[in-house]
Amino acid sequence: MTASAPVILVIEDEAPIRRFVRISLEADGYHPIEATTGQQGLREAESLPPDAVILDLGLPDVDGLDVIRRLRSWSQVPIIVLSARGRETDKIAALDAGADDYLTKPFGAGELLARIRVALRHRRQTSDAADSAVFQVGELKVDQSRHEVSVGDREVHLTPTEFRLLAVLIRNAGKVVTHRQLLKEVWGPDSVQEYQYLRVYMGQLRRKLETDTTRPRYLLTEAGIGYRLVDE
């Protein structure tokens, strides 16, 4: 671990899990900082600031969802939730509150480290967005300033709504975006229950961007939660 190692804030009250996460992070070259309560975690996040946050939802003083909302009120630091709450509704609530990813306990070190790499990569891409309006992954290339889309040598025409949907996914590339978040950003807050809009337009996007819509390369479904645009 070097002085330039990414700092990962771990907000977790269970000592065995905290130790497991710390050992896993240190072995992979990260610098973990630990907090055992939500309030302590928020103070650490403000004073550091960290490169990413690993957060348990079941904290002794503050519900993890409130910690996410308070962090999001001033920071865009990647937040990866660790929780024993494995229901789909719990995952949606955390992601809607502003979490970047969600791991259900028990979990493996390999999966946790992979999620951290994705979160840090997404943060770098977001910070680089001001320097480049062009998003590219595989053969998919999107020039956001010119509203030009191509797959390989093939130019693709998107309707304004299709392009807005793709732009939201690009801003969050590598991250799960919930149905509610997509509906709110593309169609407005009055349309957050109109799931058929998403099904129709995501189907149209896939037909235009994917070689095989039954095995999508770029636009992935997170069953019951939302969609993810791959970033590698």
PDB file of C-alpha atoms in Angstrom:
ATOM      1  CA  MET A   1       0.000   0.000   0.000  1.00  0.00           C
ATOM      2  CA  THR A   2       1.399   3.394  -1.020  1.00  0.00           C
ATOM      3  CA  ALA A   3       0.661   6.956   0.001  1.00  0.00           C
ATOM      4  CA  SER A   4      -1.351   7.322  -3.200  1.00  0.00           C
ATOM      5  CA  ALA A   5      -3.499   4.247  -2.500  1.00  0.00           C
ATOM      6  CA  PRO A   6      -7.241   4.936  -2.899  1.00  0.00           C
ATOM      7  CA  VAL A   7      -8.889   5.623   0.466  1.00  0.00           C
ATOM      8  CA  ILE A   8     -11.962   3.474   1.151  1.00  0.00           C
ATOM      9  CA  LEU A   9     -14.208   4.462   4.057  1.00  0.00           C
ATOM     10  CA  VAL A  10     -15.843   1.403   5.637  1.00  0.00           C
ATOM     11  CA  ILE A  11     -18.951   2.206   7.717  1.00  0.00           C
ATOM     12  CA  GLU A  12     -19.817  -1.069   9.422  1.00  0.00           C
ATOM     13  CA  ASP A  13     -20.635  -1.882  13.050  1.00  0.00           C
ATOM     14  CA  GLU A  14     -20.036  -5.662  12.922  1.00  0.00           C
ATOM     15  CA  ALA A  15     -16.393  -6.266  13.889  1.00  0.00           C
ATOM     16  CA  PRO A  16     -15.906  -9.578  11.988  1.00  0.00           C
ATOM     17  CA  ILE A  17     -17.219  -8.114   8.730  1.00  0.00           C
ATOM     18  CA  ARG A  18     -15.230  -4.931   9.235  1.00  0.00           C
ATOM     19  CA  ARG A  19     -12.056  -6.980   9.741  1.00  0.00           C
ATOM     20  CA  PHE A  20     -12.777  -9.127   6.668  1.00  0.00           C
ATOM     21  CA  VAL A  21     -13.326  -6.026   4.519  1.00  0.00           C
ATOM     22  CA  ARG A  22     -10.205  -4.316   5.894  1.00  0.00           C
ATOM     23  CA  ILE A  23      -7.972  -7.318   5.182  1.00  0.00           C
ATOM     24  CA  SER A  24      -9.442  -7.696   1.676  1.00  0.00           C
ATOM     25  CA  LEU A  25      -8.901  -4.028   0.892  1.00  0.00           C
ATOM     26  CA  GLU A  26      -5.350  -3.909   2.204  1.00  0.00           C
ATOM     27  CA  ALA A  27      -4.424  -7.046   0.265  1.00  0.00           C
ATOM     28  CA  ASP A  28      -5.597  -5.344  -2.931  1.00  0.00           C
ATOM     29  CA  GLY A  29      -3.645  -2.131  -2.296  1.00  0.00           C
ATOM     30  CA  TYR A  30      -6.368   0.095  -0.836  1.00  0.00           C
ATOM     31  CA  HIS A  31      -6.172   2.210   2.317  1.00  0.00           C
ATOM     32  CA  PRO A  32      -9.236   1.469   4.490  1.00  0.00           C
ATOM     33  CA  ILE A  33     -10.574   3.877   7.120  1.00  0.00           C
ATOM     34  CA  GLU A  34     -13.125   2.410   9.536  1.00  0.00           C
ATOM     35  CA  ALA A  35     -16.215   3.846  11.206  1.00  0.00           C
ATOM     36  CA  THR A  36     -18.618   1.927  13.434  1.00  0.00           C
ATOM     37  CA  THR A  37     -21.593   4.331  13.349  1.00  0.00           C
ATOM     38  CA  GLY A  38     -23.335   6.434  10.755  1.00  0.00           C
ATOM     39  CA  GLN A  39     -22.430   9.709  12.459  1.00  0.00           C
ATOM     40  CA  GLN A  40     -18.771   8.762  12.693  1.00  0.00           C
ATOM     41  CA  GLY A  41     -18.835   7.721   9.053  1.00  0.00           C
ATOM     42  CA  LEU A  42     -20.302  11.040   7.977  1.00  0.00           C
ATOM     43  CA  ARG A  43     -17.631  12.933   9.933  1.00  0.00           C
ATOM     44  CA  GLU A  44     -14.874  10.832   8.354  1.00  0.00           C
ATOM     45  CA  ALA A  45     -16.336  11.336   4.879  1.00  0.00           C
ATOM     46  CA  GLU A  46     -16.312  15.084   5.369  1.00  0.00           C
ATOM     47  CA  SER A  47     -12.768  15.266   6.745  1.00  0.00           C
ATOM     48  CA  LEU A  48     -10.980  12.832   4.399  1.00  0.00           C
ATOM     49  CA  PRO A  49     -12.662  12.795   1.769  1.00  0.00           C
ATOM     50  CA  PRO A  50     -12.567   9.113   0.646  1.00  0.00           C
ATOM     51  CA  ASP A  51     -12.362   7.721  -2.879  1.00  0.00           C
ATOM     52  CA  ALA A  52     -15.258   5.339  -2.143  1.00  0.00           C
ATOM     53  CA  VAL A  53     -17.554   4.369   0.733  1.00  0.00           C
ATOM     54  CA  ILE A  54     -18.577   0.868   1.783  1.00  0.00           C
ATOM     55  CA  LEU A  55     -21.737   1.176   3.870  1.00  0.00           C
ATOM     56  CA  ASP A  56     -23.789  -1.182   6.020  1.00  0.00           C
ATOM     57  CA  LEU A  57     -27.482  -0.245   6.138  1.00  0.00           C
ATOM     58  CA  GLY A  58     -28.105  -1.666   9.634  1.00  0.00           C
ATOM     59  CA  LEU A  59     -26.124   0.798  11.732  1.00  0.00           C
ATOM     60  CA  PRO A  60     -26.749   1.330  15.467  1.00  0.00           C
ATOM     61  CA  ASP A  61     -27.460   5.064  15.349  1.00  0.00           C
ATOM     62  CA  VAL A  62     -28.596   6.113  11.851  1.00  0.00           C
ATOM     63  CA  ASP A  63     -30.313   4.097   9.147  1.00  0.00           C
ATOM     64  CA  GLY A  64     -27.976   3.523   6.228  1.00  0.00           C
ATOM     65  CA  LEU A  65     -30.462   5.048   3.785  1.00  0.00           C
ATOM     66  CA  ASP A  66     -30.243   8.326   5.710  1.00  0.00           C
ATOM     67  CA  VAL A  67     -26.440   8.152   5.552  1.00  0.00           C
ATOM     68  CA  ILE A  68     -26.647   7.745   1.772  1.00  0.00           C
ATOM     69  CA  ARG A  69     -28.999  10.729   1.415  1.00  0.00           C
ATOM     70  CA  ARG A  70     -26.835  12.933   3.626  1.00  0.00           C
ATOM     71  CA  LEU A  71     -23.693  11.999   1.715  1.00  0.00           C
ATOM     72  CA  ARG A  72     -25.438  12.675  -1.575  1.00  0.00           C
ATOM     73  CA  SER A  73     -26.479  16.146  -0.396  1.00  0.00           C
ATOM     74  CA  TRP A  74     -22.863  17.289  -0.806  1.00  0.00           C
ATOM     75  CA  SER A  75     -20.774  14.501  -2.351  1.00  0.00           C
ATOM     76  CA  GLN A  76     -20.745  12.237  -5.407  1.00  0.00           C
ATOM     77  CA  VAL A  77     -18.359   9.730  -3.795  1.00  0.00           C
ATOM     78  CA  PRO A  78     -19.126   6.156  -4.941  1.00  0.00           C
ATOM     79  CA  ILE A  79     -21.191   4.288  -2.327  1.00  0.00           C
ATOM     80  CA  ILE A  80     -21.314   0.488  -2.212  1.00  0.00           C
ATOM     81  CA  VAL A  81     -23.913  -0.916   0.161  1.00  0.00           C
ATOM     82  CA  LEU A  82     -23.301  -4.071   2.174  1.00  0.00           C
ATOM     83  CA  SER A  83     -26.464  -5.349   3.798  1.00  0.00           C
ATOM     84  CA  ALA A  84     -28.285  -8.366   5.139  1.00  0.00           C
ATOM     85  CA  ARG A  85     -31.430  -6.829   3.615  1.00  0.00           C
ATOM     86  CA  GLY A  86     -31.631  -8.866   0.451  1.00  0.00           C
ATOM     87  CA  ARG A  87     -35.114  -8.019  -0.791  1.00  0.00           C
ATOM     88  CA  GLU A  88     -35.494  -6.374  -4.167  1.00  0.00           C
ATOM     89  CA  THR A  89     -37.332  -3.444  -2.576  1.00  0.00           C
ATOM     90  CA  ASP A  90     -34.388  -2.811  -0.222  1.00  0.00           C
ATOM     91  CA  LYS A  91     -31.949  -2.726  -3.142  1.00  0.00           C
ATOM     92  CA  ILE A  92     -34.163  -0.330  -5.073  1.00  0.00           C
ATOM     93  CA  ALA A  93     -34.515   1.952  -2.029  1.00  0.00           C
ATOM     94  CA  ALA A  94     -30.731   2.117  -1.564  1.00  0.00           C
ATOM     95  CA  LEU A  95     -30.045   2.749  -5.253  1.00  0.00           C
ATOM     96  CA  ASP A  96     -32.791   5.374  -5.459  1.00  0.00           C
ATOM     97  CA  ALA A  97     -31.311   7.088  -2.401  1.00  0.00           C
ATOM     98  CA  GLY A  98     -28.030   7.438  -4.279  1.00  0.00           C
ATOM     99  CA  ALA A  99     -25.992   4.258  -3.744  1.00  0.00           C
ATOM    100  CA  ASP A 100     -23.886   3.103  -6.685  1.00  0.00           C
ATOM    101  CA  ASP A 101     -24.010  -0.617  -5.993  1.00  0.00           C
ATOM    102  CA  TYR A 102     -25.429  -3.188  -3.567  1.00  0.00           C
ATOM    103  CA  LEU A 103     -23.960  -6.393  -2.146  1.00  0.00           C
ATOM    104  CA  THR A 104     -26.004  -8.762  -0.004  1.00  0.00           C
ATOM    105  CA  LYS A 105     -24.358 -10.437   2.974  1.00  0.00           C
ATOM    106  CA  PRO A 106     -22.683 -12.911   2.927  1.00  0.00           C
ATOM    107  CA  PHE A 107     -20.406 -11.857   0.081  1.00  0.00           C
ATOM    108  CA  GLY A 108     -16.988 -12.820  -1.245  1.00  0.00           C
ATOM    109  CA  ALA A 109     -13.862 -10.679  -1.271  1.00  0.00           C
ATOM    110  CA  GLY A 110     -13.491 -11.073  -5.042  1.00  0.00           C
ATOM    111  CA  GLU A 111     -16.946  -9.716  -5.743  1.00  0.00           C
ATOM    112  CA  LEU A 112     -16.496  -6.802  -3.341  1.00  0.00           C
ATOM    113  CA  LEU A 113     -13.173  -5.809  -4.914  1.00  0.00           C
ATOM    114  CA  ALA A 114     -14.659  -6.054  -8.406  1.00  0.00           C
ATOM    115  CA  ARG A 115     -17.515  -3.726  -7.391  1.00  0.00           C
ATOM    116  CA  ILE A 116     -14.995  -1.250  -5.959  1.00  0.00           C
ATOM    117  CA  ARG A 117     -13.012  -1.241  -9.207  1.00  0.00           C
ATOM    118  CA  VAL A 118     -16.185  -0.537 -11.177  1.00  0.00           C
ATOM    119  CA  ALA A 119     -17.183   2.275  -8.797  1.00  0.00           C
ATOM    120  CA  LEU A 120     -13.760   3.941  -8.971  1.00  0.00           C
ATOM    121  CA  ARG A 121     -13.666   3.602 -12.753  1.00  0.00           C
ATOM    122  CA  HIS A 122     -17.105   5.195 -13.002  1.00  0.00           C
ATOM    123  CA  ARG A 123     -15.947   8.075 -10.834  1.00  0.00           C
ATOM    124  CA  ARG A 124     -12.907   8.681 -13.062  1.00  0.00           C
ATOM    125  CA  GLN A 125     -15.091   8.642 -16.150  1.00  0.00           C
ATOM    126  CA  THR A 126     -17.519  11.100 -14.581  1.00  0.00           C
ATOM    127  CA  SER A 127     -14.707  13.467 -13.637  1.00  0.00           C
ATOM    128  CA  ASP A 128     -13.279  13.195 -17.151  1.00  0.00           C
ATOM    129  CA  ALA A 129     -16.633  14.000 -18.765  1.00  0.00           C
ATOM    130  CA  ALA A 130     -15.852  17.706 -18.858  1.00  0.00           C
ATOM    131  CA  ASP A 131     -12.737  16.983 -20.917  1.00  0.00           C
ATOM    132  CA  SER A 132     -14.471  14.758 -23.470  1.00  0.00           C
ATOM    133  CA  ALA A 133     -18.053  14.638 -24.688  1.00  0.00           C
ATOM    134  CA  VAL A 134     -17.391  11.336 -26.482  1.00  0.00           C
ATOM    135  CA  PHE A 135     -18.320   8.044 -24.826  1.00  0.00           C
ATOM    136  CA  GLN A 136     -17.005   4.833 -26.328  1.00  0.00           C
ATOM    137  CA  VAL A 137     -17.198   1.186 -25.311  1.00  0.00           C
ATOM    138  CA  GLY A 138     -16.540  -1.645 -27.727  1.00  0.00           C
ATOM    139  CA  GLU A 139     -17.906  -0.578 -31.118  1.00  0.00           C
ATOM    140  CA  LEU A 140     -20.462   1.802 -29.580  1.00  0.00           C
ATOM    141  CA  LYS A 141     -19.473   5.466 -29.878  1.00  0.00           C
ATOM    142  CA  VAL A 142     -21.589   8.405 -28.736  1.00  0.00           C
ATOM    143  CA  ASP A 143     -20.644  12.039 -29.364  1.00  0.00           C
ATOM    144  CA  GLN A 144     -22.918  13.741 -26.873  1.00  0.00           C
ATOM    145  CA  SER A 145     -22.214  17.311 -27.988  1.00  0.00           C
ATOM    146  CA  ARG A 146     -23.134  16.487 -31.595  1.00  0.00           C
ATOM    147  CA  HIS A 147     -25.820  13.915 -30.770  1.00  0.00           C
ATOM    148  CA  GLU A 148     -24.073  11.432 -33.060  1.00  0.00           C
ATOM    149  CA  VAL A 149     -24.206   7.689 -32.404  1.00  0.00           C
ATOM    150  CA  SER A 150     -22.455   4.885 -34.263  1.00  0.00           C
ATOM    151  CA  VAL A 151     -21.830   1.176 -33.858  1.00  0.00           C
ATOM    152  CA  GLY A 152     -18.670   0.283 -35.743  1.00  0.00           C
ATOM    153  CA  ASP A 153     -18.985   1.866 -39.200  1.00  0.00           C
ATOM    154  CA  ARG A 154     -22.774   2.072 -38.955  1.00  0.00           C
ATOM    155  CA  GLU A 155     -24.380   5.407 -38.070  1.00  0.00           C
ATOM    156  CA  VAL A 156     -27.410   5.101 -35.805  1.00  0.00           C
ATOM    157  CA  HIS A 157     -30.304   7.555 -35.716  1.00  0.00           C
ATOM    158  CA  LEU A 158     -31.934   7.984 -32.314  1.00  0.00           C
ATOM    159  CA  THR A 159     -35.089   9.901 -31.502  1.00  0.00           C
ATOM    160  CA  PRO A 160     -34.716  12.703 -28.914  1.00  0.00           C
ATOM    161  CA  THR A 161     -36.222  10.508 -26.190  1.00  0.00           C
ATOM    162  CA  GLU A 162     -33.982   7.562 -27.061  1.00  0.00           C
ATOM    163  CA  PHE A 163     -30.955   9.847 -26.929  1.00  0.00           C
ATOM    164  CA  ARG A 164     -31.974  11.292 -23.529  1.00  0.00           C
ATOM    165  CA  LEU A 165     -32.347   7.762 -22.169  1.00  0.00           C
ATOM    166  CA  LEU A 166     -28.942   6.760 -23.522  1.00  0.00           C
ATOM    167  CA  ALA A 167     -27.373   9.958 -22.132  1.00  0.00           C
ATOM    168  CA  VAL A 168     -28.584   9.166 -18.595  1.00  0.00           C
ATOM    169  CA  LEU A 169     -27.137   5.671 -18.881  1.00  0.00           C
ATOM    170  CA  ILE A 170     -23.837   7.107 -20.160  1.00  0.00           C
ATOM    171  CA  ARG A 171     -23.608   9.474 -17.179  1.00  0.00           C
ATOM    172  CA  ASN A 172     -23.939   6.407 -14.978  1.00  0.00           C
ATOM    173  CA  ALA A 173     -21.970   3.930 -17.110  1.00  0.00           C
ATOM    174  CA  GLY A 174     -21.009   0.814 -15.196  1.00  0.00           C
ATOM    175  CA  LYS A 175     -23.628   1.548 -12.531  1.00  0.00           C
ATOM    176  CA  VAL A 176     -27.147   0.237 -12.040  1.00  0.00           C
ATOM    177  CA  VAL A 177     -29.739   2.945 -12.731  1.00  0.00           C
ATOM    178  CA  THR A 178     -33.149   2.184 -11.259  1.00  0.00           C
ATOM    179  CA  HIS A 179     -36.373   2.287 -13.251  1.00  0.00           C
ATOM    180  CA  ARG A 180     -37.564   5.187 -11.104  1.00  0.00           C
ATOM    181  CA  GLN A 181     -34.399   7.226 -11.663  1.00  0.00           C
ATOM    182  CA  LEU A 182     -34.522   6.712 -15.427  1.00  0.00           C
ATOM    183  CA  LEU A 183     -38.207   7.609 -15.629  1.00  0.00           C
ATOM    184  CA  LYS A 184     -37.690  10.722 -13.511  1.00  0.00           C
ATOM    185  CA  GLU A 185     -34.702  12.004 -15.511  1.00  0.00           C
ATOM    186  CA  VAL A 186     -36.044  11.214 -18.990  1.00  0.00           C
ATOM    187  CA  TRP A 187     -39.816  11.735 -18.636  1.00  0.00           C
ATOM    188  CA  GLY A 188     -40.097  13.808 -15.461  1.00  0.00           C
ATOM    189  CA  PRO A 189     -41.203  13.234 -11.836  1.00  0.00           C
ATOM    190  CA  ASP A 190     -44.841  12.684 -12.822  1.00  0.00           C
ATOM    191  CA  SER A 191     -43.885   9.563 -14.818  1.00  0.00           C
ATOM    192  CA  VAL A 192     -41.992   7.496 -12.230  1.00  0.00           C
ATOM    193  CA  GLN A 193     -44.616   4.733 -12.326  1.00  0.00           C
ATOM    194  CA  GLU A 194     -44.815   4.495 -16.132  1.00  0.00           C
ATOM    195  CA  TYR A 195     -42.628   1.403 -16.462  1.00  0.00           C
ATOM    196  CA  GLN A 196     -43.997   0.602 -19.920  1.00  0.00           C
ATOM    197  CA  TYR A 197     -42.198   3.702 -21.253  1.00  0.00           C
ATOM    198  CA  LEU A 198     -38.876   2.155 -20.273  1.00  0.00           C
ATOM    199  CA  ARG A 199     -39.696  -1.255 -21.710  1.00  0.00           C
ATOM    200  CA  VAL A 200     -40.664   0.246 -25.046  1.00  0.00           C
ATOM    201  CA  TYR A 201     -37.733   2.644 -25.385  1.00  0.00           C
ATOM    202  CA  MET A 202     -35.129   0.237 -24.042  1.00  0.00           C
ATOM    203  CA  GLY A 203     -36.362  -2.284 -26.593  1.00  0.00           C
ATOM    204  CA  GLN A 204     -35.966   0.325 -29.338  1.00  0.00           C
ATOM    205  CA  LEU A 205     -32.459   1.239 -28.172  1.00  0.00           C
ATOM    206  CA  ARG A 206     -31.397  -2.401 -28.133  1.00  0.00           C
ATOM    207  CA  ARG A 207     -32.723  -3.007 -31.632  1.00  0.00           C
ATOM    208  CA  LYS A 208     -30.627  -0.073 -32.846  1.00  0.00           C
ATOM    209  CA  LEU A 209     -27.441  -0.648 -30.832  1.00  0.00           C
ATOM    210  CA  GLU A 210     -27.152  -4.378 -30.172  1.00  0.00           C
ATOM    211  CA  THR A 211     -26.116  -7.078 -32.633  1.00  0.00           C
ATOM    212  CA  ASP A 212     -28.230  -9.641 -30.757  1.00  0.00           C
ATOM    213  CA  THR A 213     -31.039  -8.206 -28.625  1.00  0.00           C
ATOM    214  CA  THR A 214     -31.466 -11.527 -26.808  1.00  0.00           C
ATOM    215  CA  ARG A 215     -27.832 -11.358 -25.634  1.00  0.00           C
ATOM    216  CA  PRO A 216     -27.118  -7.625 -25.254  1.00  0.00           C
ATOM    217  CA  ARG A 217     -23.508  -6.455 -25.167  1.00  0.00           C
ATOM    218  CA  TYR A 218     -24.062  -2.875 -23.966  1.00  0.00           C
ATOM    219  CA  LEU A 219     -27.503  -2.424 -22.365  1.00  0.00           C
ATOM    220  CA  LEU A 220     -27.899  -4.917 -19.536  1.00  0.00           C
ATOM    221  CA  THR A 221     -31.022  -5.608 -17.484  1.00  0.00           C
ATOM    222  CA  GLU A 222     -30.819  -5.754 -13.689  1.00  0.00           C
ATOM    223  CA  ALA A 223     -33.967  -7.814 -13.104  1.00  0.00           C
ATOM    224  CA  GLY A 224     -36.603  -5.952 -11.137  1.00  0.00           C
ATOM    225  CA  ILE A 225     -34.274  -3.012 -10.444  1.00  0.00           C
ATOM    226  CA  GLY A 226     -33.223  -1.165 -13.582  1.00  0.00           C
ATOM    227  CA  TYR A 227     -30.553  -1.127 -16.289  1.00  0.00           C
ATOM    228  CA  ARG A 228     -26.788  -0.879 -16.567  1.00  0.00           C
ATOM    229  CA  LEU A 229     -24.714   0.417 -19.500  1.00  0.00           C
ATOM    230  CA  VAL A 230     -21.420  -1.455 -19.595  1.00  0.00           C
ATOM    231  CA  ASP A 231     -18.278   0.648 -19.516  1.00  0.00           C
ATOM    232  CA  GLU A 232     -15.662  -1.850 -20.638  1.00  0.00           C
TER     233      GLU A 232
END
